[in-house]
XYZ file of C-alpha atoms in Angstrom:
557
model
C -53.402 41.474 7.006
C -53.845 38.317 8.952
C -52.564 36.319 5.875
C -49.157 38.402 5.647
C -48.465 38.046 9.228
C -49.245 34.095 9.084
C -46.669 34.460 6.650
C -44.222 36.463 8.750
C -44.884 33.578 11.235
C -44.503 30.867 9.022
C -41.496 32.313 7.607
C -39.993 32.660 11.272
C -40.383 29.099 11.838
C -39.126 27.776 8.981
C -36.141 29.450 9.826
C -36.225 28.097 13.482
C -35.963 24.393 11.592
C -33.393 25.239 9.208
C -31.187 26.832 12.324
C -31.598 23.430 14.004
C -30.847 20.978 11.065
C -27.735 23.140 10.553
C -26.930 22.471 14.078
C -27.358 19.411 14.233
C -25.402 18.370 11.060
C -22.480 21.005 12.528
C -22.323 19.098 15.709
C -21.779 15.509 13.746
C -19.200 16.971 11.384
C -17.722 18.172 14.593
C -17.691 14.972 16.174
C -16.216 13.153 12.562
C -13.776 16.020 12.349
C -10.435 13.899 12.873
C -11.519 10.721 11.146
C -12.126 9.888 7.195
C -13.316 6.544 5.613
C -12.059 4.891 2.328
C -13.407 6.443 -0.138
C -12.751 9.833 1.005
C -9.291 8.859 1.435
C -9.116 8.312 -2.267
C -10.856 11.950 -3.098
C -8.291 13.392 -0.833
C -5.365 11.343 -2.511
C -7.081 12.892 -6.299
C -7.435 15.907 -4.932
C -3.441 15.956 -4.538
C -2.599 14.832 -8.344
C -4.764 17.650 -9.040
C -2.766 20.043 -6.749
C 0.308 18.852 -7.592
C -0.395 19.336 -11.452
C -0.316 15.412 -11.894
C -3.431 15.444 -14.123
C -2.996 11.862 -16.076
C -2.956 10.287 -12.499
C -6.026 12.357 -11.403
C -8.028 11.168 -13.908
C -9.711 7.817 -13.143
C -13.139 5.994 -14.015
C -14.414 5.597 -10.987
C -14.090 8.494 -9.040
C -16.088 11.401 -10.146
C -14.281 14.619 -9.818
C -16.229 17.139 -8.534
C -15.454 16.687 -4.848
C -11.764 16.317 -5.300
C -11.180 19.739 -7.128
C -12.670 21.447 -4.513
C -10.227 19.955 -1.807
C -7.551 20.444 -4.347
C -8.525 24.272 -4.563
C -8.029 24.154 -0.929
C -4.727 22.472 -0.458
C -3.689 24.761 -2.989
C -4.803 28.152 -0.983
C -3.640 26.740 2.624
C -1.158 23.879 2.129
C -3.149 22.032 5.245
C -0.804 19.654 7.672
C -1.477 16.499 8.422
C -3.093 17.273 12.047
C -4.943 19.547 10.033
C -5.956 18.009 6.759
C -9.116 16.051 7.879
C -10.566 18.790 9.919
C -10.423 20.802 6.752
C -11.673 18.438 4.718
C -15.043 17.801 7.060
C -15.369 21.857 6.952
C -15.909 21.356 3.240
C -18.332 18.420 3.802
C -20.045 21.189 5.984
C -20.297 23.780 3.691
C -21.703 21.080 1.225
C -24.241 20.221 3.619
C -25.448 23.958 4.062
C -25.336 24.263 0.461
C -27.946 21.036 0.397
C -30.046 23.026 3.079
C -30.103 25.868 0.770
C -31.410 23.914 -2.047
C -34.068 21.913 -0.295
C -35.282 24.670 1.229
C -35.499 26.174 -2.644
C -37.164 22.565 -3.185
C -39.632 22.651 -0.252
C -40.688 26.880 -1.447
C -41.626 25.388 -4.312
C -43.396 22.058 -3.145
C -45.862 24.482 -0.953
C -46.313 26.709 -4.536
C -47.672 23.628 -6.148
C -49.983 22.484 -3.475
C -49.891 24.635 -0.685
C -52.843 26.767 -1.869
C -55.253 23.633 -2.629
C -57.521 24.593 -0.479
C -58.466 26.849 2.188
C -57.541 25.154 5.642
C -54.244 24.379 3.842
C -52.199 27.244 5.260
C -53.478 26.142 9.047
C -51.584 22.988 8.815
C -48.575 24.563 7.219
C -46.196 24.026 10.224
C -46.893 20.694 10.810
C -45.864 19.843 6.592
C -42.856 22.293 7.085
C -41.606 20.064 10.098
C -42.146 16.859 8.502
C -40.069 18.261 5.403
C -36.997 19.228 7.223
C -37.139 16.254 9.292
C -36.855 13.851 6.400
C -34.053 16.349 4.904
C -32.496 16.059 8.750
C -32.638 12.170 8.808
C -31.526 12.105 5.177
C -28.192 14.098 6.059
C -27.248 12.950 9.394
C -28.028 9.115 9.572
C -28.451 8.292 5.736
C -25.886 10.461 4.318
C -23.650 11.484 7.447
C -22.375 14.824 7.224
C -18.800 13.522 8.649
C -18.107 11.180 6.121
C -15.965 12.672 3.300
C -17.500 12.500 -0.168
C -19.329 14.003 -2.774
C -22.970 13.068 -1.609
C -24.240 16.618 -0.428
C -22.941 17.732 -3.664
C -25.075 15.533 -5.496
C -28.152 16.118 -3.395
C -27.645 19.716 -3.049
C -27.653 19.944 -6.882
C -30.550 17.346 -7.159
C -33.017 19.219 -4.559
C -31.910 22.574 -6.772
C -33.378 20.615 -10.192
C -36.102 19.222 -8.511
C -36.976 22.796 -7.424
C -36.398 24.634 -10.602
C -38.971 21.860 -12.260
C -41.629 22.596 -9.941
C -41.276 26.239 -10.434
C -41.720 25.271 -14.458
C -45.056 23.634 -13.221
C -46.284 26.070 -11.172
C -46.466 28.338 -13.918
C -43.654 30.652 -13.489
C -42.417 30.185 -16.694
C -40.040 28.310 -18.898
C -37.680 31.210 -19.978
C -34.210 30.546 -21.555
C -32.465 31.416 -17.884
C -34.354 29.090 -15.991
C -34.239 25.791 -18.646
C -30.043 26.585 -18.927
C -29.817 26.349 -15.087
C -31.743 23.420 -14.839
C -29.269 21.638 -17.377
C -25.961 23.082 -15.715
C -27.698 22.202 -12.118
C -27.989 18.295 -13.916
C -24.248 18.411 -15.318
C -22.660 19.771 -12.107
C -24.794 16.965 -10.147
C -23.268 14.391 -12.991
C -19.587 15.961 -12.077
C -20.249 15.638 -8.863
C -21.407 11.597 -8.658
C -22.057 9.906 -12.103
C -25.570 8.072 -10.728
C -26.619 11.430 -11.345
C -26.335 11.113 -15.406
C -28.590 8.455 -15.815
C -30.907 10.206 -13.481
C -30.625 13.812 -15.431
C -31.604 12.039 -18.443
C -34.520 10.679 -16.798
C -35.335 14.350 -15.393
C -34.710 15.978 -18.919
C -37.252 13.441 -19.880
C -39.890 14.313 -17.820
C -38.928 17.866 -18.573
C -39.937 17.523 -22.097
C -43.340 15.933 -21.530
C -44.366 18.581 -18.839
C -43.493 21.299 -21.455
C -45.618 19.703 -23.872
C -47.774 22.075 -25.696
C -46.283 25.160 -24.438
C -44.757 27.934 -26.259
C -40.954 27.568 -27.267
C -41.103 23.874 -26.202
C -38.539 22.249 -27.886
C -35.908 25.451 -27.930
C -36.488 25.365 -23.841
C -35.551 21.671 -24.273
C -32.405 22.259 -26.465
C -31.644 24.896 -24.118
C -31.627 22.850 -20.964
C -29.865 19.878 -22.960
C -26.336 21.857 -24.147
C -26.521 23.430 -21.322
C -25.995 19.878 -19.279
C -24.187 18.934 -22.195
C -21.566 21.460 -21.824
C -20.766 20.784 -18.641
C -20.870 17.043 -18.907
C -19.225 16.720 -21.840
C -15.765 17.814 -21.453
C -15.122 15.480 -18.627
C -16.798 12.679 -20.449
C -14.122 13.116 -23.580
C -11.255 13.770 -20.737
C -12.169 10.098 -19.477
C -12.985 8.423 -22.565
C -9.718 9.730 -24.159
C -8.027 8.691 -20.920
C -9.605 5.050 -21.038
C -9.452 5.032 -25.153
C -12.842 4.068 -25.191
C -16.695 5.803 -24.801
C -18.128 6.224 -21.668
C -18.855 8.533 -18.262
C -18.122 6.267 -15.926
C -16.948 2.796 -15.125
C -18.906 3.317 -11.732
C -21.692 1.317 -12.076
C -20.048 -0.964 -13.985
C -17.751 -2.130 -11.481
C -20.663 -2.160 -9.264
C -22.113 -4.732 -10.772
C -19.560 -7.012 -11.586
C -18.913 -6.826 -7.749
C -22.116 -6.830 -6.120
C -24.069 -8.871 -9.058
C -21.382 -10.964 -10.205
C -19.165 -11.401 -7.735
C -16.226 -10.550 -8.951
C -13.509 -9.651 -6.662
C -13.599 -5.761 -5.858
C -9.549 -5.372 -5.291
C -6.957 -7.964 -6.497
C -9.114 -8.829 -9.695
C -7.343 -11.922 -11.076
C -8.049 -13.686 -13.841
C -11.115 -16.436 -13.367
C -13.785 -18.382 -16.142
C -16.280 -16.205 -15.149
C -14.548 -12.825 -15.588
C -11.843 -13.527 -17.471
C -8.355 -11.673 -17.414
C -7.858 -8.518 -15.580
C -5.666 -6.150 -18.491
C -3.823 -5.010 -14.961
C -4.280 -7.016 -12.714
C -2.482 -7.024 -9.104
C 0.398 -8.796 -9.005
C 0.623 -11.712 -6.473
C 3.731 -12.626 -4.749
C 2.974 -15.435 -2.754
C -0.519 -17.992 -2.043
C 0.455 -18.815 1.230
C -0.545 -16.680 2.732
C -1.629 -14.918 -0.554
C 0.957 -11.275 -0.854
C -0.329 -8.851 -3.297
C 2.088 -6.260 -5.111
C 0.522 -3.138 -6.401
C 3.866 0.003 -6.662
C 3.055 0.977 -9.832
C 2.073 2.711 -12.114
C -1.120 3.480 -9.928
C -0.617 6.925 -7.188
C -2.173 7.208 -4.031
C -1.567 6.034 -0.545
C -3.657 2.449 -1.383
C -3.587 2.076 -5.191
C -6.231 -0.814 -5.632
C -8.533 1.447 -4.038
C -7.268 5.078 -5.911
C -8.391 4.009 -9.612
C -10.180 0.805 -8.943
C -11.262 1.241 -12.886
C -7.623 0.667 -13.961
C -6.752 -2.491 -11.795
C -10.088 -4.203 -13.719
C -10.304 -2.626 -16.767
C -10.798 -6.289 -19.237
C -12.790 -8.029 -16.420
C -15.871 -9.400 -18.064
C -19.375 -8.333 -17.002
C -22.620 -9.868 -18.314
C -25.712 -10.043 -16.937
C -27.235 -12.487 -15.384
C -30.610 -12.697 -14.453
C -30.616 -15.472 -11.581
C -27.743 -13.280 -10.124
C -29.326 -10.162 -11.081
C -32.581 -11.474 -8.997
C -31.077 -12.241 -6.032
C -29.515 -8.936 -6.191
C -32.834 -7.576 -6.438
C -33.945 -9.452 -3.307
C -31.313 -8.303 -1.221
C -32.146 -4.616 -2.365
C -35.587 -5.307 -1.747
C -34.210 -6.983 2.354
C -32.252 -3.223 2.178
C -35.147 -0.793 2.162
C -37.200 -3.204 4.128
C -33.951 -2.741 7.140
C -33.756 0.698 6.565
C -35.104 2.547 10.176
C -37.617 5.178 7.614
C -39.463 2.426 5.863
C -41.785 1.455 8.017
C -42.960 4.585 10.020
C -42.809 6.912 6.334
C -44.822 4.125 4.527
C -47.275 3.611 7.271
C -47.614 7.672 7.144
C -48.371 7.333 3.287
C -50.874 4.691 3.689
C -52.785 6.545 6.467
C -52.703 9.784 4.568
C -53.915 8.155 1.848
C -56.614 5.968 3.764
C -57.358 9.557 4.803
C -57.986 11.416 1.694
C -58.882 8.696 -0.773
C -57.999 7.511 -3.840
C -59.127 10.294 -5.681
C -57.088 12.955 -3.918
C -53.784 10.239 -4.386
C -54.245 10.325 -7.761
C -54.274 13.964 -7.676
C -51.359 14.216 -5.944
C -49.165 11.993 -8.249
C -50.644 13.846 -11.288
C -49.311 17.148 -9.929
C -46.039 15.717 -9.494
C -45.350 12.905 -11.161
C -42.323 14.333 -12.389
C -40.282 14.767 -8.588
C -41.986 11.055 -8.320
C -40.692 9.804 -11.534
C -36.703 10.887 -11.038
C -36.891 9.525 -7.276
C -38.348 6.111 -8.190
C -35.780 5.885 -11.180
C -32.836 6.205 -8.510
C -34.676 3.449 -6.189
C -34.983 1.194 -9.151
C -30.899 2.008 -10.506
C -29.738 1.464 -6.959
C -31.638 -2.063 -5.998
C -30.016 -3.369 -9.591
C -26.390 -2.899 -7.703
C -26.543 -1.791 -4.233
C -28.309 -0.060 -2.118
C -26.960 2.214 0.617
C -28.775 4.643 2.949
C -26.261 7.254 1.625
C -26.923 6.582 -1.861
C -30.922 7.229 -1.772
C -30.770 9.455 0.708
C -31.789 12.954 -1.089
C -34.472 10.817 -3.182
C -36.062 9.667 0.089
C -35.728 13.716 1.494
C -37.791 14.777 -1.925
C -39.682 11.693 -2.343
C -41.453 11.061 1.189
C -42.420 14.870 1.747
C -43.622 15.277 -1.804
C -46.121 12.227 -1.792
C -47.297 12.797 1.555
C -47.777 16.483 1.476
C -49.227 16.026 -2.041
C -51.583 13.670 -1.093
C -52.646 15.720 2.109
C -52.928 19.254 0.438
C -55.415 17.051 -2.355
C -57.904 15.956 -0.160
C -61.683 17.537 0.554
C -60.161 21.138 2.151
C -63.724 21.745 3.646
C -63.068 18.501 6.154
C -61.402 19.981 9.169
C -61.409 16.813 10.763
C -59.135 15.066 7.686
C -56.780 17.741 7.673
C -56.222 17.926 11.616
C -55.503 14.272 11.108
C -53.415 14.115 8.025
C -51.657 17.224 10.431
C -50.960 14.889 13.231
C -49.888 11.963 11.232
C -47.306 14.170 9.483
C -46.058 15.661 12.896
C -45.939 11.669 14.110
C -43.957 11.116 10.926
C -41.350 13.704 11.670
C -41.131 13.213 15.784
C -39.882 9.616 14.710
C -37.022 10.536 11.761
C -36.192 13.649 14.304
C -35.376 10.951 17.227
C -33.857 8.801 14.896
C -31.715 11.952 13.814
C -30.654 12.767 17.397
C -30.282 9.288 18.044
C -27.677 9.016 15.489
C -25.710 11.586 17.525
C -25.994 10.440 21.117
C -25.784 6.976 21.206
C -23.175 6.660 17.524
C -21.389 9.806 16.659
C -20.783 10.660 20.205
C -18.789 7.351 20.731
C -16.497 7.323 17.822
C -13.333 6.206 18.717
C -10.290 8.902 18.422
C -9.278 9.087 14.760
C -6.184 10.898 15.792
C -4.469 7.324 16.716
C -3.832 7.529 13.451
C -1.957 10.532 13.148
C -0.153 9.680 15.870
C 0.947 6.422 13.954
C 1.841 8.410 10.986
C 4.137 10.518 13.531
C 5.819 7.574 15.149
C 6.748 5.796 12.149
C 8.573 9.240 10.967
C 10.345 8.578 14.134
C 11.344 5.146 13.502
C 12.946 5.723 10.726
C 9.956 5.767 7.854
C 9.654 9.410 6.414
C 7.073 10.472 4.528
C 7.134 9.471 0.785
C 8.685 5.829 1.982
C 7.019 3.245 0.386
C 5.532 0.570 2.981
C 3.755 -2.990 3.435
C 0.746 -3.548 5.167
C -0.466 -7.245 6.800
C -3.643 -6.024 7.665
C -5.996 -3.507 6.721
C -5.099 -1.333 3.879
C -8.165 -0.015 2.923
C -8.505 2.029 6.306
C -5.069 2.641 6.901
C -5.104 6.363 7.423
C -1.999 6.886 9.132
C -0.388 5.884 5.988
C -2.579 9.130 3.788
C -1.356 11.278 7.200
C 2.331 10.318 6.931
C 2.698 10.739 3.255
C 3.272 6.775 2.783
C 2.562 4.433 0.007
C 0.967 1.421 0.340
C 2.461 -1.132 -2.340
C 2.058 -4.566 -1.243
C -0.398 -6.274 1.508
C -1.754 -9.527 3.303
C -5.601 -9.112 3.862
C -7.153 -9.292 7.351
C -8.708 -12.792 6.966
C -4.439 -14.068 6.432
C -3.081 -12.365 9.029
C -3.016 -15.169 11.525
C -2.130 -17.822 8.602
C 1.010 -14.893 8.372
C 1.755 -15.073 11.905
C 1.159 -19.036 12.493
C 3.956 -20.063 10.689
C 7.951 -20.263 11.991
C 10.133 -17.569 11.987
C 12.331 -18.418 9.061
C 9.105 -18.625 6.777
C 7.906 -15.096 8.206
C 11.053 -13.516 7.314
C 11.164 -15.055 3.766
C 7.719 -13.358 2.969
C 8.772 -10.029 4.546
C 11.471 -9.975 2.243
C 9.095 -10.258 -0.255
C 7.591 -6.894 0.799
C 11.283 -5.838 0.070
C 11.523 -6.988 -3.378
C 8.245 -5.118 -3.569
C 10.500 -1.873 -2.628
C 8.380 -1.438 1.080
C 10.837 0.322 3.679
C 8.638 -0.909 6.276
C 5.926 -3.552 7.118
C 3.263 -2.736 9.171
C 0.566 -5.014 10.778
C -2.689 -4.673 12.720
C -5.245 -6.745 14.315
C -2.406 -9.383 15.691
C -3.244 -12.258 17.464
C -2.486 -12.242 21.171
C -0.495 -15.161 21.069
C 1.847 -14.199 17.889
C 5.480 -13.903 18.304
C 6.270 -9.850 17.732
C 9.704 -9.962 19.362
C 11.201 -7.958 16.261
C 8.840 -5.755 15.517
C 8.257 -2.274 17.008
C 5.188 -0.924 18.241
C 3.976 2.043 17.633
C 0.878 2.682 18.951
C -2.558 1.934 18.831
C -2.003 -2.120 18.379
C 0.167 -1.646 15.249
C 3.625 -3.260 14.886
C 6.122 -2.458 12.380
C 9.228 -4.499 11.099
C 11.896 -2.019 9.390
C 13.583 -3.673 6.881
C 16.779 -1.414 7.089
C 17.168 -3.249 10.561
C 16.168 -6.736 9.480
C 18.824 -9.275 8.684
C 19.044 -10.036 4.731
């Protein structure tokens, strides 16, 4: 009787945390709610080929395109406008993020299955593991991943914490039936449709799969099972994109990664070089002085070097490299040695395991090796090319609770003393990622500037003269221009940020021979940001929010 209603209690509070990680990530996609980034400007500008039934253009190498046919779904059911496009779009990066609350919580039932009963002081603790677990999902979601940026990440971790749960409940003994092995493979291919990291990392997971089933009953038809069953979700988007590219693969992801992060080659405007060779479409440039780049076709979207990056540098060469490949390495390592969890989560793991011993730590990474396994594979594939706090995020949520829990609930149960400390050391753990998580909020989200300035750009160059569909020139920066998405623009030519004041140093006459190379170009309009105070503006409009533009229907020819 006391057991159940410890239960009852337990259960209670573990809904109490879920209630205020939901909150919390609410409030931030609340406070992103009118403001986008890059690369969710390119999902949304996808998610519109899809919509509008333009499915050659949708299709691209680098974008995977999970995220973007759910958006299209819903600009297909409600038609959003522009004011209301971007809040929309953060409501579905909200619902993603419950869905990844859902699915750790699945992950973190099954965690306490495989050691929660190792002993008998381990349900006393309970409270203090079940705190330290959300909190890590928490900082994972709100200052790793973000819940108001716009992107397929909570898709990807929401179907990774799923996996990871469904191959604890294989080791805890609830079985391996058919059902369960085909949803762990569909789980994998719908987390491979939803970022393509995760295909190299389902392989890895099928992998351990196989060697935990070893010497059970039906082993290797469970194993087929879960295989087509990734396999037939994976694999009609993999021939859709190799037929589309005329070539094998699933992604041209990571290999554009490293060509620009270990090879340093240029990430937009590839041109031809020794080292990379010749771009088979490469951006065409229109002047070096300052350098113009001209980009209308055949590529959609409102900034088409950054819509299909795959196309634009399809034919650069990428070898590897290994002086290049080890300073790449070192700056990964520099990463996770910056990141705010590294320090407090591995000083937790060495105390707990200071605490229990070596003999409990190797207990704990026998019984689950294979969560450890699939996280440390996505460390390792990320420090070869980059590593973001977005991109390891849900391996840090299942990887930090999972060792240190594991290595708490294997120590000597019958030492109050340990486990009282182990308890407080995890409730240290997750008072520091829950201020860094509210932290996040106060003193970052809070102060975002007003992404509506952008809208309001978008409005006043229909005003001016530039309606929506107009194609436009940008001396500036393109890759966050978001009033051009809002307005229904296209960006087709550019000077970068770092030319702008070479642009606006030189006379007048020269100025208005380069603009008219934006008309050549077929741009309606120019429009600049970040001018210099002291640059000469006189025939250019503004319209808001420092931008300028210069209509070419009123410019002299």
């Amino acid at each position: 009787m006391a057991r159940t209603r410890q239960r009852l209690s337990d259960a209670r509070f573990t809904m109490l945390l879920q209630l205020a990680v939901a909150v919390v990530g609410i409030v931030q996609s609340f406070l992103w709610r009118n403001r986008m980034d890059a690369d969710g400007m390119s999902y949304v500008d996808v998610a519109y080929s899809y919509a509008n039934g333009d499915w050659a253009g949708a299709v691209n190498g680098y974008w995977s395109p999970l995220f973007s046919w759910l958006i299209a779904a819903l600009i297909s059911v409600f038609h959003p406008s522009p004011a209301s496009e971007f809040p929309m779009i953060h409501a579905l990066n909200t619902l993603d993020f419950l869905l990844a609350l859902v699915a750790f919580s699945f992950f973190v039932r099954q965690l306490f299955a495989r050691f929660g009963d190792s002993g008998a002081e381990a349900g006393e603790w309970r409270r203090a593991w079940l705190t330290l677990a959300y909190a890590s999902f928490a900082y994972a979601s709100v200052t790793l991943q973000d819940v108001g940026r716009g992107g397929p990440d909570f898709l990807l971790a929401a179907c990774f914490y799923c996996a990871v749960g469904l191959m604890l409940r294989v080791a805890n003994g609830s079985g391996s039936s058919t059902l369960l092995m085909a949803a762990l493979g569909a789980i994998l291919g719908v987390g491979y449709l939803a970022k393509a990291v995760m295909f190299p990392v389902a392989l890895v997971m099928l992998g351990c799969t196989a060697f935990m089933l070893r010497g059970t009953q039906n082993r290797w038809r469970n194993l087929i099972v879960a295989s087509v069953a990734f396999g037939m979700i994976a694999a009609p988007w993999i021939a859709v994109l190799s037929q589309s590219k005329s070539r094998l693969t699933y992604s041209d992801t990571g290999k554009l990664s490293y060509a620009w992060y270990v090879d340093d080659a240029a990430i937009n405007h590839a041109q031809e070089d020794a080292a990379h060779g010749k771009p088979s479409h490469p951006t065409r440039r229109l002047s070096t002085a300052p350098t113009i780049f001209e980009f209308g076709s055949p590529v959609r979207g409102t900034y088409p070097p950054w819509y299909d990056p795959s196309y634009w540098h399809e034919g650069v060469r990428v070898k590897p490299h290994l002086r290049l490949q080890l300073h790449r390495l070192a700056l990964s390592a520099e990463d996770f040695l910056n990141q705010s969890w590294f320090y407090p989560g591995l000083s937790a793991v060495i105390a707990l395991s200071l605490l229990a011993g070596a003999p409990a730590v190797r207990r704990a990474l026998a019984g689950a090796w294979f969560v450890v396994i699939p996280v440390v594979s996505a460390f390792v594939l990320y420090s070869l090319v980059l590593v973001l706090g977005r991109h390891i995020a849900p391996f840090f949520a299942v990887g930090l609770p999972t060792l240190a829990f594991g290595i708490a609930a294997s120590m000597d149960a019958a030492s109050r003393q340990k486990n009282r400390a182990a308890a407080i050391v995890a409730t240290a753990l997750a008072a520091a990622l829950a201020v860094m998580t509210l932290s996040q909020i106060a003193f970052i989200d809070r102060r975002l500037p007003d992404g509506r300035s952008h809208l309001e750009i978008a409005r006043a160059l229909h005003s001016r003269g530039v309606p929506g569909g107009s194609r436009v020139g940008v001396i500036g920066d393109s890759m966050h221009a978001y009033w051009a998405h809002l307005g229904r623009l296209r960006i087709v030519a550019e000077i970068w940020p770092d030319e702008t004041a070479r642009f606006w140093a030189q006379d007048e006459p020269t100025r208005r021979r380069q603009l008219e190379l934006f008309r050549g170009a077929g741009a309606t309009a120019v429009i600049a940001d970040g001018i210099p105070s002291w640059a000469d503006t006189a025939a250019w409009l503004p319209i808001g929010d420092g931008y300028r533009a210069y209509l070419m229907s009123a410019a002299p020819r």
